[in-house]
mmCIF file of C-alpha atoms and ligand atoms in Angstrom:
data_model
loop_
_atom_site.group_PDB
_atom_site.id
_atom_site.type_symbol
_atom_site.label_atom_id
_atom_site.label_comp_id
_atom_site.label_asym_id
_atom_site.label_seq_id
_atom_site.Cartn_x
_atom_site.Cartn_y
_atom_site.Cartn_z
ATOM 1 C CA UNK A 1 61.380 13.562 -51.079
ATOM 2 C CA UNK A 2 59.401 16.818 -52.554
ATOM 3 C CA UNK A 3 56.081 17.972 -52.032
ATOM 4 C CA UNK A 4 54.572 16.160 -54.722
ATOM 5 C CA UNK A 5 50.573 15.755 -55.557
ATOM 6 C CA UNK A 6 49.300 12.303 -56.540
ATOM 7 C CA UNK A 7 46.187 10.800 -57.438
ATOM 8 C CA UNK A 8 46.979 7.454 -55.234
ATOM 9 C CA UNK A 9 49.279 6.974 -52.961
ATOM 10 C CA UNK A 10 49.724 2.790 -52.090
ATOM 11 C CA UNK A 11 51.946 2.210 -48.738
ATOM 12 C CA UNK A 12 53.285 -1.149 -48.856
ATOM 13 C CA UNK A 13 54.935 -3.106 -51.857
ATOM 14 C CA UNK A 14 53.323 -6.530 -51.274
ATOM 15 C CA UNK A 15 51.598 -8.674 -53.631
ATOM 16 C CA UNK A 16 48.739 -6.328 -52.743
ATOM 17 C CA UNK A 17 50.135 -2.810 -52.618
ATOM 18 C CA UNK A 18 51.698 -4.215 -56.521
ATOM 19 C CA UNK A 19 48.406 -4.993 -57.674
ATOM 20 C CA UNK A 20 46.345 -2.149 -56.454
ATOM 21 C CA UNK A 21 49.806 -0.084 -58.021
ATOM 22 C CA UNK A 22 49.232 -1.831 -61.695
ATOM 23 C CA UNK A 23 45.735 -1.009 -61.684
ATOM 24 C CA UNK A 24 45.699 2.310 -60.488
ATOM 25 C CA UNK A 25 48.446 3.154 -63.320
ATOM 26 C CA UNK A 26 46.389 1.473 -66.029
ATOM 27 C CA UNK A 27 43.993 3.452 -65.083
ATOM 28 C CA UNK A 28 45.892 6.448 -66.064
ATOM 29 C CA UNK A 29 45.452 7.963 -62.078
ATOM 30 C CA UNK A 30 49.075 9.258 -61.066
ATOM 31 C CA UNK A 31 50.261 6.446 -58.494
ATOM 32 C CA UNK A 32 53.256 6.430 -56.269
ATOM 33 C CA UNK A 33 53.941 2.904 -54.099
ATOM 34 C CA UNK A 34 55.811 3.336 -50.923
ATOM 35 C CA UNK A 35 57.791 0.586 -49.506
ATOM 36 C CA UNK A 36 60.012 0.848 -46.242
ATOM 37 C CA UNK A 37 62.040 -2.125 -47.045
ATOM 38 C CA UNK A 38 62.147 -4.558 -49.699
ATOM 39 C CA UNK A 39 59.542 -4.792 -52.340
ATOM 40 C CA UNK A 40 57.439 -7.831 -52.109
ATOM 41 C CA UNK A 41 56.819 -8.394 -48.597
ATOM 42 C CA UNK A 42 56.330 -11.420 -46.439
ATOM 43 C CA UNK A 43 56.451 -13.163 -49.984
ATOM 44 C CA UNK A 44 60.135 -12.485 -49.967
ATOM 45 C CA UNK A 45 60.926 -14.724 -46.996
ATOM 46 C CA UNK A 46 58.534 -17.473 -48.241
ATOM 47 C CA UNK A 47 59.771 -20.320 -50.142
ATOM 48 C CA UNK A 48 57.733 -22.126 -53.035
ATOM 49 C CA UNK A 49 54.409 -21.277 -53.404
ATOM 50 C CA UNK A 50 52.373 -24.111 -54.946
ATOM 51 C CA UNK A 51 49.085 -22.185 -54.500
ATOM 52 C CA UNK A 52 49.281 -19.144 -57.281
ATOM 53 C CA UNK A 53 47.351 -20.440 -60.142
ATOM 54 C CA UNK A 54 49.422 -20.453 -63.528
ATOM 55 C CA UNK A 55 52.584 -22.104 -62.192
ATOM 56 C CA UNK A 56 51.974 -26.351 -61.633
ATOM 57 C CA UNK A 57 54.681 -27.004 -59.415
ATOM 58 C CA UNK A 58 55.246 -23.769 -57.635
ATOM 59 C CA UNK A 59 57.242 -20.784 -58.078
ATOM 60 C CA UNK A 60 59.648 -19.074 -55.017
ATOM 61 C CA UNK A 61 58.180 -16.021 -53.514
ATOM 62 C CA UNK A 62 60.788 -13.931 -54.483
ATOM 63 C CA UNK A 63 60.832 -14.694 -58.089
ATOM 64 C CA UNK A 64 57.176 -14.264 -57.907
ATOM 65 C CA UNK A 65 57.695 -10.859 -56.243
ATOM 66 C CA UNK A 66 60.067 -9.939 -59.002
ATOM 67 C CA UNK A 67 57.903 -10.817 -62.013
ATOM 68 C CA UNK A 68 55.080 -8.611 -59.932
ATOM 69 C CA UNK A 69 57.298 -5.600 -59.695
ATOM 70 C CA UNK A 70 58.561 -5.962 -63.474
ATOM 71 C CA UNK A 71 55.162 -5.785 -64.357
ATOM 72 C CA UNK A 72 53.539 -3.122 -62.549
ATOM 73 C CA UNK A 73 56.422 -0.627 -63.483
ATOM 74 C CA UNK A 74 55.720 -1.414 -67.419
ATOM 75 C CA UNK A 75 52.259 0.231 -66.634
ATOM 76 C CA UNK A 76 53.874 3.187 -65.285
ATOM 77 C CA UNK A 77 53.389 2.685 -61.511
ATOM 78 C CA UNK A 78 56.155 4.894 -59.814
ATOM 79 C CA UNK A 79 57.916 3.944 -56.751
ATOM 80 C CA UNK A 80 59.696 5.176 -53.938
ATOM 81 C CA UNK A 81 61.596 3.770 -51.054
ATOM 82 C CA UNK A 82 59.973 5.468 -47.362
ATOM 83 C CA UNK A 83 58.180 4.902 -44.523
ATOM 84 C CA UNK A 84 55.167 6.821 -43.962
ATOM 85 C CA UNK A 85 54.565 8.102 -40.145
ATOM 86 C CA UNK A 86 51.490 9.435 -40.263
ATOM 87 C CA UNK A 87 48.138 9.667 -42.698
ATOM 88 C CA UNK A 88 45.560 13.157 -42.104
ATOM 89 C CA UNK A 89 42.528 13.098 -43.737
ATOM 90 C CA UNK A 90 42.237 16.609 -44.695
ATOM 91 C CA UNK A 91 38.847 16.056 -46.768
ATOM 92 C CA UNK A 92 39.315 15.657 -50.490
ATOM 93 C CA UNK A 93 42.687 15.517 -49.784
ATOM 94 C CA UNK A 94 45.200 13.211 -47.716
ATOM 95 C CA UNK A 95 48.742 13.914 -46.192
ATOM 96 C CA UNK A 96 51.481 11.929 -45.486
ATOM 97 C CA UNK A 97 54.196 12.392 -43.101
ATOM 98 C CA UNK A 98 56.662 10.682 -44.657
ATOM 99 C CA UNK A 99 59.993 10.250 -43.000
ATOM 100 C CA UNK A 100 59.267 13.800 -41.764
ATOM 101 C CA UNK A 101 58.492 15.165 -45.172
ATOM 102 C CA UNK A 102 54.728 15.877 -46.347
ATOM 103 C CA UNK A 103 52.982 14.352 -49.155
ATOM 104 C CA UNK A 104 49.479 14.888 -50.691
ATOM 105 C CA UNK A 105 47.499 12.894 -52.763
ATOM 106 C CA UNK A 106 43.321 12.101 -53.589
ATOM 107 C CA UNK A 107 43.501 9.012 -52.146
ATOM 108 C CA UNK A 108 45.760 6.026 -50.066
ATOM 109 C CA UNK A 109 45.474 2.499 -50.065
ATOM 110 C CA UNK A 110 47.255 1.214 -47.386
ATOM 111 C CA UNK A 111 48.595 -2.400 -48.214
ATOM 112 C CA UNK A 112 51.261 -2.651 -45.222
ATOM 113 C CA UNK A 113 50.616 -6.158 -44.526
ATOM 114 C CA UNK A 114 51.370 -8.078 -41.570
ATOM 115 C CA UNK A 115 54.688 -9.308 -39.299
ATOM 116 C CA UNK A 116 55.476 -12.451 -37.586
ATOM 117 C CA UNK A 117 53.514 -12.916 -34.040
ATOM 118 C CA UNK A 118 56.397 -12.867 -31.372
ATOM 119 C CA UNK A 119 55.657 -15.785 -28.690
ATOM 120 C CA UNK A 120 55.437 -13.406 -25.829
ATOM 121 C CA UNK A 121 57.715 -16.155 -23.640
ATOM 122 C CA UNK A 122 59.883 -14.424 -20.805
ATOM 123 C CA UNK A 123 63.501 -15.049 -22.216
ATOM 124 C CA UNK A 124 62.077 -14.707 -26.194
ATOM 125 C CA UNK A 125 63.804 -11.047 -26.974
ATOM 126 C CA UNK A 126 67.562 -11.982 -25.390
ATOM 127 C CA UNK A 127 67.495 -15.101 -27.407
ATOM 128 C CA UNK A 128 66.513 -13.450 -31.077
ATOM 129 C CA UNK A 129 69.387 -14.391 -33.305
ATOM 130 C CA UNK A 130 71.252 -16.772 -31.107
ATOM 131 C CA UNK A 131 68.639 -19.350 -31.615
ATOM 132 C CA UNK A 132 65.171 -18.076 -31.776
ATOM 133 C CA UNK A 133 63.951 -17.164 -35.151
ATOM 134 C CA UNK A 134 60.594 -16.165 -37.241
ATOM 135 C CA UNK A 135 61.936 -16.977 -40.215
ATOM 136 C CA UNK A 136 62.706 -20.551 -41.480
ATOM 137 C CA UNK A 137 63.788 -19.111 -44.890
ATOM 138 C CA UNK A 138 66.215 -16.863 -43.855
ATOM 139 C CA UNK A 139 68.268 -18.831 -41.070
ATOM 140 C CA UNK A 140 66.973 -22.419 -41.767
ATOM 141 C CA UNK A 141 70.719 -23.048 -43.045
ATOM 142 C CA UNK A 142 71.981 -21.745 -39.701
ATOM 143 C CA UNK A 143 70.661 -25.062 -37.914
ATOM 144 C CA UNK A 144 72.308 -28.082 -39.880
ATOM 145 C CA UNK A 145 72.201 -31.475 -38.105
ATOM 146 C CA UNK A 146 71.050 -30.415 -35.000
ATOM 147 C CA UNK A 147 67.110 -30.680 -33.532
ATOM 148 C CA UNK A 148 65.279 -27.630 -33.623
ATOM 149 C CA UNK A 149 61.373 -26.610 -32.954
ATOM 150 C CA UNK A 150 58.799 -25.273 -34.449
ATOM 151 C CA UNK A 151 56.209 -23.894 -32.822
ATOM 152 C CA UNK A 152 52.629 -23.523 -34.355
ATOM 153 C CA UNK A 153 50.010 -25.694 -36.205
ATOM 154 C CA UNK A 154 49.078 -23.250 -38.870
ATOM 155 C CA UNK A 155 49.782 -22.440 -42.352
ATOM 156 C CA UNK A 156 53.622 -21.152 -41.637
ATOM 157 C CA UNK A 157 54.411 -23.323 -38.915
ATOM 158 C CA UNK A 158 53.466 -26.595 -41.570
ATOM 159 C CA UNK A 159 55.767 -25.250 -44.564
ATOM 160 C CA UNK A 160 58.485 -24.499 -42.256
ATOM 161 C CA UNK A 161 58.889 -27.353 -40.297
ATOM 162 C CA UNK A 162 58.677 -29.344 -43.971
ATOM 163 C CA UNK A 163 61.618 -27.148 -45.203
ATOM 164 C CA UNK A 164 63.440 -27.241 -42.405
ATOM 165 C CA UNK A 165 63.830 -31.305 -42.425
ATOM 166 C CA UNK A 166 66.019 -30.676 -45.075
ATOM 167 C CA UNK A 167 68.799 -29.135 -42.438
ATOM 168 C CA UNK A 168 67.810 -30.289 -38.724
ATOM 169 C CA UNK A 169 68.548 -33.910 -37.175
ATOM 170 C CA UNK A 170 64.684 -33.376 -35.576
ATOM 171 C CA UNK A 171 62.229 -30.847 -35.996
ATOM 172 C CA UNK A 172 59.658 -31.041 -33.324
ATOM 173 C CA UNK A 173 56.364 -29.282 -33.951
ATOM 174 C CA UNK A 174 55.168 -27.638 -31.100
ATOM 175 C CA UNK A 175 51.490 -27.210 -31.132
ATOM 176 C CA UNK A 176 48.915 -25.962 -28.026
ATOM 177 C CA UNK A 177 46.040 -27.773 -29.414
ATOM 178 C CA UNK A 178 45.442 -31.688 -30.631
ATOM 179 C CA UNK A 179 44.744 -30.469 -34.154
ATOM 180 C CA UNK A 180 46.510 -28.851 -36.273
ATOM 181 C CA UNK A 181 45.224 -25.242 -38.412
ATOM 182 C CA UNK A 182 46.936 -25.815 -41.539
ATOM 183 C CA UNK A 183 46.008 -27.027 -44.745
ATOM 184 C CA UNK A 184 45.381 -30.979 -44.888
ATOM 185 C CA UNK A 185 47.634 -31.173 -47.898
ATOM 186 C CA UNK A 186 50.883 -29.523 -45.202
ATOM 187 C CA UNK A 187 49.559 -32.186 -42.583
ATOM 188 C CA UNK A 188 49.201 -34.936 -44.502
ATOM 189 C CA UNK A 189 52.875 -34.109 -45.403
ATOM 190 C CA UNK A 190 54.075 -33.222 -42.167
ATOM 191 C CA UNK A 191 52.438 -36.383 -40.213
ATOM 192 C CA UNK A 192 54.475 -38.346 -43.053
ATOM 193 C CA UNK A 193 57.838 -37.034 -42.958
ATOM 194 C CA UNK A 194 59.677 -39.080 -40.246
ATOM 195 C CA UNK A 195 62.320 -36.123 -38.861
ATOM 196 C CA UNK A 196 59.465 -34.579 -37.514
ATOM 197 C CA UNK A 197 58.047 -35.116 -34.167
ATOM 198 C CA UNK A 198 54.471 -33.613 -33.203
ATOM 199 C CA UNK A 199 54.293 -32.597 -29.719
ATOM 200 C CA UNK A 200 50.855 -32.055 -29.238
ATOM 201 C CA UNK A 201 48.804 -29.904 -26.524
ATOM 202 C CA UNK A 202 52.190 -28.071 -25.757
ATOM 203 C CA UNK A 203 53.363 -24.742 -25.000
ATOM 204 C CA UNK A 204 56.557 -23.077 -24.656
ATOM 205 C CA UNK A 205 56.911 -22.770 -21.138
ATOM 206 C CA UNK A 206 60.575 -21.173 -21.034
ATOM 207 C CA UNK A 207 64.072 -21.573 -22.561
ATOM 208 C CA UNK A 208 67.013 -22.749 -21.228
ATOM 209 C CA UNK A 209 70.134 -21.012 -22.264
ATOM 210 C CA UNK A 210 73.677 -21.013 -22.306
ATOM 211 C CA UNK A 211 76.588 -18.133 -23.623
ATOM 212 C CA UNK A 212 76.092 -19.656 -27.334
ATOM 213 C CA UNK A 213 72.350 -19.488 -27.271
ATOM 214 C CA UNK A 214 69.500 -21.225 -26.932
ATOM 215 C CA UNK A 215 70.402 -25.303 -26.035
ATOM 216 C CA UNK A 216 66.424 -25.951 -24.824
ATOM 217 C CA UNK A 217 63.291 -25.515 -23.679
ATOM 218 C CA UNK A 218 60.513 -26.379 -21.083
ATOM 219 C CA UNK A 219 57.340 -27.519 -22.828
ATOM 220 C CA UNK A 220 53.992 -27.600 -20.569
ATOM 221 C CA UNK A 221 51.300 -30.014 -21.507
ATOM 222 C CA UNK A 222 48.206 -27.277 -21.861
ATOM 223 C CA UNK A 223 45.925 -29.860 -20.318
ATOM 224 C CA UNK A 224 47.770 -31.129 -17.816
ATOM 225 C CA UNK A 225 50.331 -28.790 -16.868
ATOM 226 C CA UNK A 226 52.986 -31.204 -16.774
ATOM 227 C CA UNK A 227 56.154 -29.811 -18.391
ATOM 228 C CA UNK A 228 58.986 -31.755 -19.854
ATOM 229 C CA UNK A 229 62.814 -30.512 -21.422
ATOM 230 C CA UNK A 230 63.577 -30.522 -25.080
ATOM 231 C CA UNK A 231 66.853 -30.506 -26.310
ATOM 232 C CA UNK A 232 66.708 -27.923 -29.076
ATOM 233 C CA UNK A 233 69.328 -25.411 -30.671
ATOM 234 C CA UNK A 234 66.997 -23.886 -32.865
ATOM 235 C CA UNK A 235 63.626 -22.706 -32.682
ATOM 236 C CA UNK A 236 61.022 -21.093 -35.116
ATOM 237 C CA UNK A 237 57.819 -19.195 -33.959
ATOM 238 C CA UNK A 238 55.258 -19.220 -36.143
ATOM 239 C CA UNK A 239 52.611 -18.571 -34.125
ATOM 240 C CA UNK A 240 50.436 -15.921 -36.908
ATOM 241 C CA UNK A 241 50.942 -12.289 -38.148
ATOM 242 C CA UNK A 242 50.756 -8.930 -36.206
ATOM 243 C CA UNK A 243 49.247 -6.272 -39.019
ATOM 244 C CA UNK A 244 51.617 -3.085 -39.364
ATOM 245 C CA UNK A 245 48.734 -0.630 -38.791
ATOM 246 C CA UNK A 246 50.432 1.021 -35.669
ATOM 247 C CA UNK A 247 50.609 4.430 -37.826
ATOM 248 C CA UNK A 248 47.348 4.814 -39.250
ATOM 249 C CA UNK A 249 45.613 3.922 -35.050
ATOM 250 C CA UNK A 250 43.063 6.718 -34.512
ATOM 251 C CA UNK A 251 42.299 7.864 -38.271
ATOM 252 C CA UNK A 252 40.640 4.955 -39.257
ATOM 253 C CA UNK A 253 38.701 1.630 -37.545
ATOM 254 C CA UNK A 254 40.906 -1.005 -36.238
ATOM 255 C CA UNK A 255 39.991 -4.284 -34.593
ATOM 256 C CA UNK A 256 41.691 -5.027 -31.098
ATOM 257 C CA UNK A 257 44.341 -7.058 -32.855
ATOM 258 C CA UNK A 258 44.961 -4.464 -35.123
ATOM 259 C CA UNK A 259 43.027 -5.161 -38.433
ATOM 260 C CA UNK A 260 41.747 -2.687 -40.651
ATOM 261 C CA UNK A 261 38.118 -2.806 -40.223
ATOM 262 C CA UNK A 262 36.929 -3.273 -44.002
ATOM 263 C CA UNK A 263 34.732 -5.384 -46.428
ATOM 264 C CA UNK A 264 35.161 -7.147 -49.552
ATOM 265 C CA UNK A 265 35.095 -3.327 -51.053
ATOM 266 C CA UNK A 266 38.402 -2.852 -49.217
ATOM 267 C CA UNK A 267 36.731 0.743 -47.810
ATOM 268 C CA UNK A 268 37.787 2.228 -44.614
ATOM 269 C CA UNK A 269 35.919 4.349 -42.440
ATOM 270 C CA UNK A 270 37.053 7.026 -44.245
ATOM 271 C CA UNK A 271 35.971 8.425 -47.657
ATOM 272 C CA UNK A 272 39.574 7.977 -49.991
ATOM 273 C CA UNK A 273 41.046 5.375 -47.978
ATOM 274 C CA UNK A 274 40.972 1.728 -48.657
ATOM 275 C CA UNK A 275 42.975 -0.999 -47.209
ATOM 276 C CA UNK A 276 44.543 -4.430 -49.126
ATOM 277 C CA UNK A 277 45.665 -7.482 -48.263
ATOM 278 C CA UNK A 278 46.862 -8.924 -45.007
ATOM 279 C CA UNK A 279 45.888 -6.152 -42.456
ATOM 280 C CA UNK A 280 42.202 -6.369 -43.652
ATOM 281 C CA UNK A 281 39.448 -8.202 -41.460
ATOM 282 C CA UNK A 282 39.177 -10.886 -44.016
ATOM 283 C CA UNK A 283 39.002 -15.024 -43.920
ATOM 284 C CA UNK A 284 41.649 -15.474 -45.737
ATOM 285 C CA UNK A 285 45.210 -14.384 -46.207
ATOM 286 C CA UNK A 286 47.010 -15.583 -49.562
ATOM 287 C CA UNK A 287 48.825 -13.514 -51.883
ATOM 288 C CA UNK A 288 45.423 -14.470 -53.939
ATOM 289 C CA UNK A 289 43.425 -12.569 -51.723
ATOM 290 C CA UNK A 290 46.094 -9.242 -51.333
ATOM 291 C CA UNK A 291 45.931 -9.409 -55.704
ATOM 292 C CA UNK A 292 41.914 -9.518 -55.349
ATOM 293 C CA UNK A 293 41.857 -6.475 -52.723
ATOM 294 C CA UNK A 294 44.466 -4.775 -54.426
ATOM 295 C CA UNK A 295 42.986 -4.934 -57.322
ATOM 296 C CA UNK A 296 39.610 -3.864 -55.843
ATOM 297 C CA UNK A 297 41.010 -1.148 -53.429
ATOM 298 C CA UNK A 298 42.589 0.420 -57.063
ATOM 299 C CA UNK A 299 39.010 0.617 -58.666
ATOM 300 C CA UNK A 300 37.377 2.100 -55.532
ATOM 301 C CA UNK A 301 40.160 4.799 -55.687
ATOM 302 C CA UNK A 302 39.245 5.449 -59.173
ATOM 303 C CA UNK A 303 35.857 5.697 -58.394
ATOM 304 C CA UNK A 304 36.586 7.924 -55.442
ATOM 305 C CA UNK A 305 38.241 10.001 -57.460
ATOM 306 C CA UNK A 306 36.343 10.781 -60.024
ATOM 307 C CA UNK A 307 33.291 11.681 -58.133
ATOM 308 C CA UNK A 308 35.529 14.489 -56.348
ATOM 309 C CA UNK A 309 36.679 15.906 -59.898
ATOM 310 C CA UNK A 310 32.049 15.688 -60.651
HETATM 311 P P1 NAP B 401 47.663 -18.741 -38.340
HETATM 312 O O1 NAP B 401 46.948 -19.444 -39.435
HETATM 313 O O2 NAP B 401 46.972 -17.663 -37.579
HETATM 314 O O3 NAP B 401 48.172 -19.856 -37.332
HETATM 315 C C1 NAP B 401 48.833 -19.519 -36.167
HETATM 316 C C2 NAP B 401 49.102 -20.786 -35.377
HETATM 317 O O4 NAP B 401 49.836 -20.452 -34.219
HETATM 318 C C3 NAP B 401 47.829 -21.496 -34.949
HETATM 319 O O5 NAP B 401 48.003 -22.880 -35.059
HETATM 320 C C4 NAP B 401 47.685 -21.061 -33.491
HETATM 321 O O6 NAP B 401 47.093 -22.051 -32.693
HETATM 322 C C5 NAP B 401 49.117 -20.899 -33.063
HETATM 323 N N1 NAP B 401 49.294 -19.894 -32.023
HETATM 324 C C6 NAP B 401 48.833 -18.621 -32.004
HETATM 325 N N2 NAP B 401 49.247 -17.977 -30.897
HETATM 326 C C7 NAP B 401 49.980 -18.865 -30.198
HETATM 327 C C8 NAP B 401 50.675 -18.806 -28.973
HETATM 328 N N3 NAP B 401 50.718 -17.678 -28.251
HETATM 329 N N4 NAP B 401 51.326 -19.908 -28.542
HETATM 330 C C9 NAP B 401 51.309 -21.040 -29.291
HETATM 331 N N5 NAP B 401 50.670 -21.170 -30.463
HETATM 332 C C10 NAP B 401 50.013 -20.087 -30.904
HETATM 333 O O7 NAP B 401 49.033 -18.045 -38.863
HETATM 334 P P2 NAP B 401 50.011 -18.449 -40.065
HETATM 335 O O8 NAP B 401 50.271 -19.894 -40.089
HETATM 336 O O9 NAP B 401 51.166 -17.522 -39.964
HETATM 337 O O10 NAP B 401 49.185 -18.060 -41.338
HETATM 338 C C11 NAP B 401 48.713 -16.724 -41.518
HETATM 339 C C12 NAP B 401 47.849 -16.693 -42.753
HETATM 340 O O11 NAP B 401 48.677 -16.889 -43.912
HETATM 341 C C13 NAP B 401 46.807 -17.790 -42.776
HETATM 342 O O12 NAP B 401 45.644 -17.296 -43.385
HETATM 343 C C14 NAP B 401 47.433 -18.865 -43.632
HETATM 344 O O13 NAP B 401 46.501 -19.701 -44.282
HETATM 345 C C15 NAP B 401 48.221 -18.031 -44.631
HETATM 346 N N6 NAP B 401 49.361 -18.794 -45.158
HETATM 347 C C16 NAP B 401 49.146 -19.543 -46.264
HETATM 348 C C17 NAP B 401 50.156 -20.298 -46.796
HETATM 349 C C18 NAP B 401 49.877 -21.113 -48.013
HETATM 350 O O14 NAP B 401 48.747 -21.130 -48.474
HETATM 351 N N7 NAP B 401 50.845 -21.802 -48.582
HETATM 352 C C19 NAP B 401 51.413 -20.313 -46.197
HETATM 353 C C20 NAP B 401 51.602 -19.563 -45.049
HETATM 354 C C21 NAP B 401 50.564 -18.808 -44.526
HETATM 355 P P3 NAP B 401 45.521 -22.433 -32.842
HETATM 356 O O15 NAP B 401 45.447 -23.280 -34.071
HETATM 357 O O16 NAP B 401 45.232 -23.141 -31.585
HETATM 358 O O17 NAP B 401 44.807 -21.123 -32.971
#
């Protein structure tokens, strides 16, 4: 990758880094996106999305992703596979270290969103692929006719115990609390559906193993602290999002979990950089939200911008 000067630089092709990368090239500013992986994010290992106004009936995330990309490249919005080590605020300007190679630009929006919460069990990490997972989407198929857990009462945890009914013999929903996070519309659905089994006030205590995987776990009741064995061969940890803001620690204001400290305005700590999307302090995390601070992280670029050219 060359030296190569840009007005914006976006890190992260999410539904945010997209939508701060079609406004930024509408507005004529020279705009490269920067994507480690796969363009579209977490939205890629999501299934239907029933909540993105315009489509009654819900769309998958990856189609969704798709159309995003499609239409952010007809504006002109260049972009570039990498993954960017380190940001210095030189002043007007901005570096980044990309896979060793420097790049400048004016300003960086940093849309890098957020990865599944591990569990933090002892016996977790061994167990990653031969049983534990993080993502119903991808290895849901993997678990046909046999009971499985999920474990989490939020958002995630809801829509992937739902979708996984459609391959386990049991899905039992492992939650720490008596009431569940989610959405009432994903409860309603998942107190209804009669392959799933609720296990309330419960934590996973430890797994239980043999040379083909996982075959169990212990469960503790959180307020009585009396366990009890599942017979699982599956489980899925949904347990929240860790933000991928490990690079940019120490050049601009993170919360102790990791969050971009930043307003509706999207504006870090420091002049030229603005954050989007799911690593933002914000009450809300929808790919509604990343298109709103995408959108406004692009115009306070712009702004930014132009008052260094004044
Ligand atoms: P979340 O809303 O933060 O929920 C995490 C869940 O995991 C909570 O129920 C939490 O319990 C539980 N939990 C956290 N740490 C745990 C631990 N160590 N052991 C056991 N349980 C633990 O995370 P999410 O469901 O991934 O959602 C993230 C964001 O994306 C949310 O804003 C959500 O609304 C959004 N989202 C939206 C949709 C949609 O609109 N269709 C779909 C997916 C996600 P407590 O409840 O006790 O805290």
């Amino acid at each position: 990758m060359s030296n190569t000067e840009y007005d914006v630089i976006i890190v992260g092709g999410g539904p945010a880094g997209m939508t701060a990368g079609l406004y930024a090239s509408r507005a004529n500013l020279k705009t490269l996106l920067l994507e480690k992986a796969i363009m579209g994010g977490q939205m890629m290992t999501t299934t239907t999305v029933e909540n993105w106004p315009g489509y009654p009936g819900g769309i998958e995330g990856p189609e969704l992703m798709m159309r995003f990309q499609e239409h952010c490249v007809e504006f002109g919005l260049e972009t570039d596979t990498g993954t960017v080590e380190q940001i210095i605020d030189n002043g007007e300007t901005k570096t980044l270290i990309v896979d060793g190679e420097e790049m400048t630009c004016k300003a960086v929006i940093i849309a890098t969103g957020a990865i599944p919460r591990k569990l933090g069990t002892k016996g977790e990490e061994p167990l990653v692929g031969k049983g534990v997972s993080y993502c119903a989407t991808c290895d849901g198929a993997f678990f046909r006719e046999v009971p499985i857990a999920v474990i989490g009462g939020g958002d995630t945890a809801l829509e992937e115990a739902l979708f996984l009914t459609r391959f386990a013999s049991k899905v039992i929903l492992v939650h720490r609390r008596d009431q569940l996070r989610g959405t009432p519309i994903l409860q309603d659905r998942v107190k209804a559906n009669e392959k799933i089994e609720i296990a309330w006030n419960s934590v996973v205590d430890s797994f239980e193993s043999d040379t083909s995987g996982l075959t169990g776990a212990i469960l503790k009741d959180t307020l009585t602290g009396e366990t009890r064995q599942i017979e699982i061969q599956g489980m899925f940890v949904a347990v929240g999002v860790t933000p991928t803001t490990g690079f940019i620690k120490g050049l601009v204001d993170l919360t102790e979990d990791g969050f971009v400290k930043a307003g509706e305005d999207t504006q870090t700590n420091v002049p030229g950089i603005y954050v989007a999307g799911d690593n933002r302090t914000t009450i809300l995390r929808q790919v509604s939200t990343a298109v709103g601070d995408g959108a406004v992280a692009a115009l306070m670029a712009e702004k930014h911008i132009t008052e260094l050219e004044q």
